[in-house]
Short mmCIF file of C-alpha atoms in Angstrom, two decimals:
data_model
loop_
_atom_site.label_atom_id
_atom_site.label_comp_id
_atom_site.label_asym_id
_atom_site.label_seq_id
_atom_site.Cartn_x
_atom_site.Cartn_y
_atom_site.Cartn_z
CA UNK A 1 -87.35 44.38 -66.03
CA UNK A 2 -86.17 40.88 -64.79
CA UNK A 3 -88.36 37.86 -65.54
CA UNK A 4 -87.87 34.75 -64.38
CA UNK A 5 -89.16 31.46 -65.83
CA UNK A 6 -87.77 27.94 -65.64
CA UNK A 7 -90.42 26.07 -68.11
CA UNK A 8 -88.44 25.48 -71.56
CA UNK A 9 -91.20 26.08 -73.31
CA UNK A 10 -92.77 29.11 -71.79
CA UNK A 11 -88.91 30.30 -71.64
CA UNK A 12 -88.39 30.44 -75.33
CA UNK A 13 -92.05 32.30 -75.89
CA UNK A 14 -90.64 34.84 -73.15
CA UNK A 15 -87.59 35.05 -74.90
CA UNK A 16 -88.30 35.62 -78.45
CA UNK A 17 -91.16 38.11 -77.05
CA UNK A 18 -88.24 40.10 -75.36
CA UNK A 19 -85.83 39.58 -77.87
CA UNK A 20 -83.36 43.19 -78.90
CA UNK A 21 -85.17 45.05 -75.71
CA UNK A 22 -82.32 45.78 -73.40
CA UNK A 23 -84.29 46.69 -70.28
CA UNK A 24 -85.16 42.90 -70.22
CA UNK A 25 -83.58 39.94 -68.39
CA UNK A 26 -84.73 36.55 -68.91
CA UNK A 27 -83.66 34.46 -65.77
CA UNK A 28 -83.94 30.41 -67.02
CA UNK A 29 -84.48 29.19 -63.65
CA UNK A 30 -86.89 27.81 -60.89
CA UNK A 31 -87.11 29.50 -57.04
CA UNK A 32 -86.58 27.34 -54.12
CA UNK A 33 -85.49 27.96 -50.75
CA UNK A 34 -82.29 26.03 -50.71
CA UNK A 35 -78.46 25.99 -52.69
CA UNK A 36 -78.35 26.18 -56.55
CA UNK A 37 -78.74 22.92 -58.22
CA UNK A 38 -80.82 20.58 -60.92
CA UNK A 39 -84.00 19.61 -60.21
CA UNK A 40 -87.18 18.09 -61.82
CA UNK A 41 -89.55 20.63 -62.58
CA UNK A 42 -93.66 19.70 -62.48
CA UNK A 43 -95.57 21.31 -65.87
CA UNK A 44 -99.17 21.18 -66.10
CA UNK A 45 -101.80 22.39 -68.40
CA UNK A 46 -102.52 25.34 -66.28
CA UNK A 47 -99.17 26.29 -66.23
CA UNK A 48 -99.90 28.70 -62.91
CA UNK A 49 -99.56 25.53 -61.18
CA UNK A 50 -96.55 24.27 -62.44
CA UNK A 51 -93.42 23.86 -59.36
CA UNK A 52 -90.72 21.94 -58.31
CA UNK A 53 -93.12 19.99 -56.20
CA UNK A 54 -96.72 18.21 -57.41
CA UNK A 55 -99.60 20.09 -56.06
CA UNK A 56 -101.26 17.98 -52.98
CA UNK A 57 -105.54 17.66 -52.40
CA UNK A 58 -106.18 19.71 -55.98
CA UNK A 59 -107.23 16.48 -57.62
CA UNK A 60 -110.72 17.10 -56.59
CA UNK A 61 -111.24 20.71 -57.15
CA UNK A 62 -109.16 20.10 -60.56
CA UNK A 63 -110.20 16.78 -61.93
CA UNK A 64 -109.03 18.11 -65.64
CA UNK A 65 -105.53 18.89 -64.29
CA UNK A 66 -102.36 16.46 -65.75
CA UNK A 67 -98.68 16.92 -65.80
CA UNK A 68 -97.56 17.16 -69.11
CA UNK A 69 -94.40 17.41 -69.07
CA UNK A 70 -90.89 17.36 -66.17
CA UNK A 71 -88.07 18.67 -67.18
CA UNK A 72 -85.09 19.60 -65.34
CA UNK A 73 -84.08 22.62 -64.55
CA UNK A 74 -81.86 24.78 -62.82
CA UNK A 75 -82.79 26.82 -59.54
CA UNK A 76 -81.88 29.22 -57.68
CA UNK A 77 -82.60 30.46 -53.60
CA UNK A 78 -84.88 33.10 -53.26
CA UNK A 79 -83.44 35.39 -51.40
CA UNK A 80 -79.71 34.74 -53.02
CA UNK A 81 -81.78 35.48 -56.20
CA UNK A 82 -83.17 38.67 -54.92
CA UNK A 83 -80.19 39.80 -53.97
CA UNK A 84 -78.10 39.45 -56.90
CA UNK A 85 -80.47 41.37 -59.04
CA UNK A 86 -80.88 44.05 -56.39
CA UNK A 87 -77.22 44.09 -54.31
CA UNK A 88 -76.79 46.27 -51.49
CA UNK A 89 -75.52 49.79 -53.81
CA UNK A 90 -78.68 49.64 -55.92
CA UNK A 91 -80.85 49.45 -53.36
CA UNK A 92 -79.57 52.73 -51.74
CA UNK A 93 -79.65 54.36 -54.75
CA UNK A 94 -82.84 56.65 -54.49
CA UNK A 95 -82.16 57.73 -58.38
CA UNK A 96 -84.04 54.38 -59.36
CA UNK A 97 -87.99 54.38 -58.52
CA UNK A 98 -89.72 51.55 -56.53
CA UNK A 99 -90.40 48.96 -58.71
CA UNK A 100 -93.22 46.56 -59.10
CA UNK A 101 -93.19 42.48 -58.09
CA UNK A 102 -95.54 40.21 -60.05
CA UNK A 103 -95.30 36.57 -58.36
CA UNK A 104 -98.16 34.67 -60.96
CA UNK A 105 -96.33 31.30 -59.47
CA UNK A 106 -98.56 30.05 -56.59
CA UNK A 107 -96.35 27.39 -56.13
CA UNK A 108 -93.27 29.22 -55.06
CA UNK A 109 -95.28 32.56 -53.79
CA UNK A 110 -94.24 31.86 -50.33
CA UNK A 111 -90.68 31.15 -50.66
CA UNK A 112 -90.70 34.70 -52.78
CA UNK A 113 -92.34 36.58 -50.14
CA UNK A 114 -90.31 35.25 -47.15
CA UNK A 115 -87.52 35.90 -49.38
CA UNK A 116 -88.48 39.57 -49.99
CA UNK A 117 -89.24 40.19 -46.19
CA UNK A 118 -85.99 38.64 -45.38
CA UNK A 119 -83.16 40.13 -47.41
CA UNK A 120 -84.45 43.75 -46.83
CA UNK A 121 -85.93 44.39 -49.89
CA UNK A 122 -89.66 46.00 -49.10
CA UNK A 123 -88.38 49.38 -50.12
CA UNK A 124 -87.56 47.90 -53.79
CA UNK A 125 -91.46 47.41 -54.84
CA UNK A 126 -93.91 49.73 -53.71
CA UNK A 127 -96.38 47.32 -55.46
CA UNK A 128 -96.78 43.97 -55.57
CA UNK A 129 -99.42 41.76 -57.77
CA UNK A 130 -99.67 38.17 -56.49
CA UNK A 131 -101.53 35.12 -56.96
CA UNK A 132 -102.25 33.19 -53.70
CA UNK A 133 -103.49 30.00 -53.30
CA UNK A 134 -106.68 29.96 -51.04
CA UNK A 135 -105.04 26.60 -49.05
CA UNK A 136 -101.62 25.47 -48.86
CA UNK A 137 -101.31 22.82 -51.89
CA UNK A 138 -97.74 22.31 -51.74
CA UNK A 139 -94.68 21.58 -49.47
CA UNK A 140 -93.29 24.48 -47.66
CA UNK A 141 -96.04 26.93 -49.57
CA UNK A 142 -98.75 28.89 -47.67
CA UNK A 143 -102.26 29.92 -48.57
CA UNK A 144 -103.33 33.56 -49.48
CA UNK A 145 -104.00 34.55 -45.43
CA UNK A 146 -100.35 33.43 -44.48
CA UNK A 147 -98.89 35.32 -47.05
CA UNK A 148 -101.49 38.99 -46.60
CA UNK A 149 -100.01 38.37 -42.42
CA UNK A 150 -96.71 38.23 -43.68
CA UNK A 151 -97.01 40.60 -46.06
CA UNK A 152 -99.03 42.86 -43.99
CA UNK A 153 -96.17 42.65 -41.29
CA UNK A 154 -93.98 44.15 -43.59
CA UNK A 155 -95.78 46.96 -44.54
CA UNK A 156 -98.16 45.89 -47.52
CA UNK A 157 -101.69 46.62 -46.91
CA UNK A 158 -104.23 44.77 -50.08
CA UNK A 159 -105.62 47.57 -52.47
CA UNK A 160 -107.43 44.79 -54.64
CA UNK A 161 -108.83 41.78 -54.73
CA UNK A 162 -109.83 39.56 -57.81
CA UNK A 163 -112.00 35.92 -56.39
CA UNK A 164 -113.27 35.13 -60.14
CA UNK A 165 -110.92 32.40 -59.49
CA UNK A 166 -111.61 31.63 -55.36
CA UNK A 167 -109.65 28.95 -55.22
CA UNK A 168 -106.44 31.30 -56.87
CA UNK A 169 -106.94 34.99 -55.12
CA UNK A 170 -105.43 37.45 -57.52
CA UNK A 171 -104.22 40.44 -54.82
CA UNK A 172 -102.82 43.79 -55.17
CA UNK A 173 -101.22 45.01 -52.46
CA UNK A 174 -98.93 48.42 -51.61
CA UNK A 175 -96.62 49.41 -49.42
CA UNK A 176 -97.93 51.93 -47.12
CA UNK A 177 -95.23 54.90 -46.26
CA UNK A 178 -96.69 55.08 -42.45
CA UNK A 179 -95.57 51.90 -41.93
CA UNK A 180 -92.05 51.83 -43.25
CA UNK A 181 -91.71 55.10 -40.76
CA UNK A 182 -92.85 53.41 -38.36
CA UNK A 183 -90.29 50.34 -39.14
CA UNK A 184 -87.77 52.70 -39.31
CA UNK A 185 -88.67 54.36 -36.19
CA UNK A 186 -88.95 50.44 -34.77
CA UNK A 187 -84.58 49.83 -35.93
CA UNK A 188 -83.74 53.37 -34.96
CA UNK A 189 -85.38 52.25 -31.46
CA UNK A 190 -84.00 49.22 -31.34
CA UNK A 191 -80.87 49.95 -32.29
CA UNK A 192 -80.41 53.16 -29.63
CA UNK A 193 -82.04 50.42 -27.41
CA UNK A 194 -78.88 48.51 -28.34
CA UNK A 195 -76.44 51.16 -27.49
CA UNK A 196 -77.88 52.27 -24.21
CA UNK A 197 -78.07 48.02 -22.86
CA UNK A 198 -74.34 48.19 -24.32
CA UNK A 199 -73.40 51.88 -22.42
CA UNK A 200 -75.23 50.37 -19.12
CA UNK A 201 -72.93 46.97 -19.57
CA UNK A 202 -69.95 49.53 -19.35
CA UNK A 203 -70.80 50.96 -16.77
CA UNK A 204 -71.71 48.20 -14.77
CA UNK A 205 -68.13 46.99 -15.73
CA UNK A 206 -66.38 50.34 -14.70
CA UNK A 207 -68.71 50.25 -11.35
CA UNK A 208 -67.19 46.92 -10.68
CA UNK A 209 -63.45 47.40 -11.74
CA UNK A 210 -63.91 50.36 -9.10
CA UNK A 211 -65.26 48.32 -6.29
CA UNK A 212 -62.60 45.74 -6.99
CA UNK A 213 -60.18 48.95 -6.45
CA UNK A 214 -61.72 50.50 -3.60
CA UNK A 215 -61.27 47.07 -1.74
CA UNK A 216 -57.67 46.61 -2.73
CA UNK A 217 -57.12 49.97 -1.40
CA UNK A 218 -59.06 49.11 1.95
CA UNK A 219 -57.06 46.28 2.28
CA UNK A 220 -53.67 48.02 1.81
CA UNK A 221 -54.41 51.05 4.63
CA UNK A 222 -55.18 48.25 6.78
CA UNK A 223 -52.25 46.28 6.38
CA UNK A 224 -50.27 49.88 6.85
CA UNK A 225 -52.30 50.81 9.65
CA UNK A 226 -51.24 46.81 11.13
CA UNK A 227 -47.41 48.18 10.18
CA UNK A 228 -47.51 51.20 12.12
CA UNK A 229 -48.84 50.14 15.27
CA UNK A 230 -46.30 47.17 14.96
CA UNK A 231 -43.43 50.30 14.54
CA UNK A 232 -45.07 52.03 16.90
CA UNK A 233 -45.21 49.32 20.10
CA UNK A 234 -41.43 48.03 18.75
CA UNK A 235 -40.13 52.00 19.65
CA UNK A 236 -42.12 52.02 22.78
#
């Protein structure tokens, strides 16, 4: 189990909670889509909502919301994050079962699922549990129906859904088999697709080279042909 969770106070909770269990990494850091580095991070009293960026237009539907506290933090990219804790020899290791992604950070939900899609990593959680928010409250995020298309692209197809909070979707969603066959069937396609536009560039090439020969040798009978008659009238 990997956990990740960049607010110093929730961190130690998490901590002492997993404290002697083995199976459990603590990760003390924030996702982004970017390098490594330092960076302020936003806590609030609903600590769902807490990011490296202040939530935009939730004033309104959140009147009781306040930052309480902005500490800095270290982060990490997505993806680069990802794929450290699942590199390429674990993740063709069929010993280990498909695990199970829990993204309760609406804030970086986006970056995590783009992050997912794009360092090949479907095939690592069957299952994933997410909370979406309904519109896209901050910078580079994206509300609950840009994530289900992505998601949905990929495979997932939404098994639950929890509205007691509307504004928050809670989703469960699963990968369905049929379509990572059928997006294996797509880059076995594609890639014979590949071969055969590479086998038809050969050819082309070889068809060419050929042509290029048969009019070198067209040229050279006809200068021979010029010779002989030349031999020919010089004897006569």
């Amino acid at each position: 189990m990997i956990a990740v969770e960049p607010d110093p106070v929730s961190l130690a909770d998490l901590e002492r909670g997993a404290a002697g269990e083995t199976r459990v990494r603590v990760l003390p850091v924030a996702v982004t889509e970017g390098p490594a580095q330092r960076a302020a991070f936003h806590v609030y009293n609903m600590a769902c909502l807490s990011g490296l960026k202040p939530p935009q237009g939730l004033e309104e539907l959140l009147p009781g919301l306040k930052e309480t506290a902005r500490p800095v933090v270290s982060t990490r990219d997505a993806a680069d994050l990802l794929s450290e804790c699942f590199p390429q020899a674990a993740r063709q290791d069929d010993s280990h079962p498909p695990g199970l992604l829990i993204i309760d950070a609406p804030s970086s939900a986006a970056q995590v699922v783009r992050a997912l899609i794009s360092a090949g990593l479907t095939r690592q959680f069957w299952h994933i549990l997410l909370r979406a928010p309904e519109e896209a409250y901050w910078p580079q995020s994206d509300s609950a129906e840009g994530l289900l298309r992505l998601l949905g692209e990929a495979g997932y197809r939404v098994q639950e859904r929890d509205d007691d909070d509307p504004d928050f979707p809670r989703l469960r969603l699963a990968l369905d088999p049929l379509a990572e066959h059928a997006d294996s069937l797509a880059r076995q396609n594609a890639a014979l697709q590949q071969r055969v536009e590479e086998l038809e560039a050969a050819i082309e090439e070889k068809e060419m080279r050929l042509q290029a020969m048969r009019q070198e040798l067209n040229r050279f009978e006809g200068q021979m042909d010029l010779l002989e008659r030349i031999l020919l009238r010089d004897d006569g």
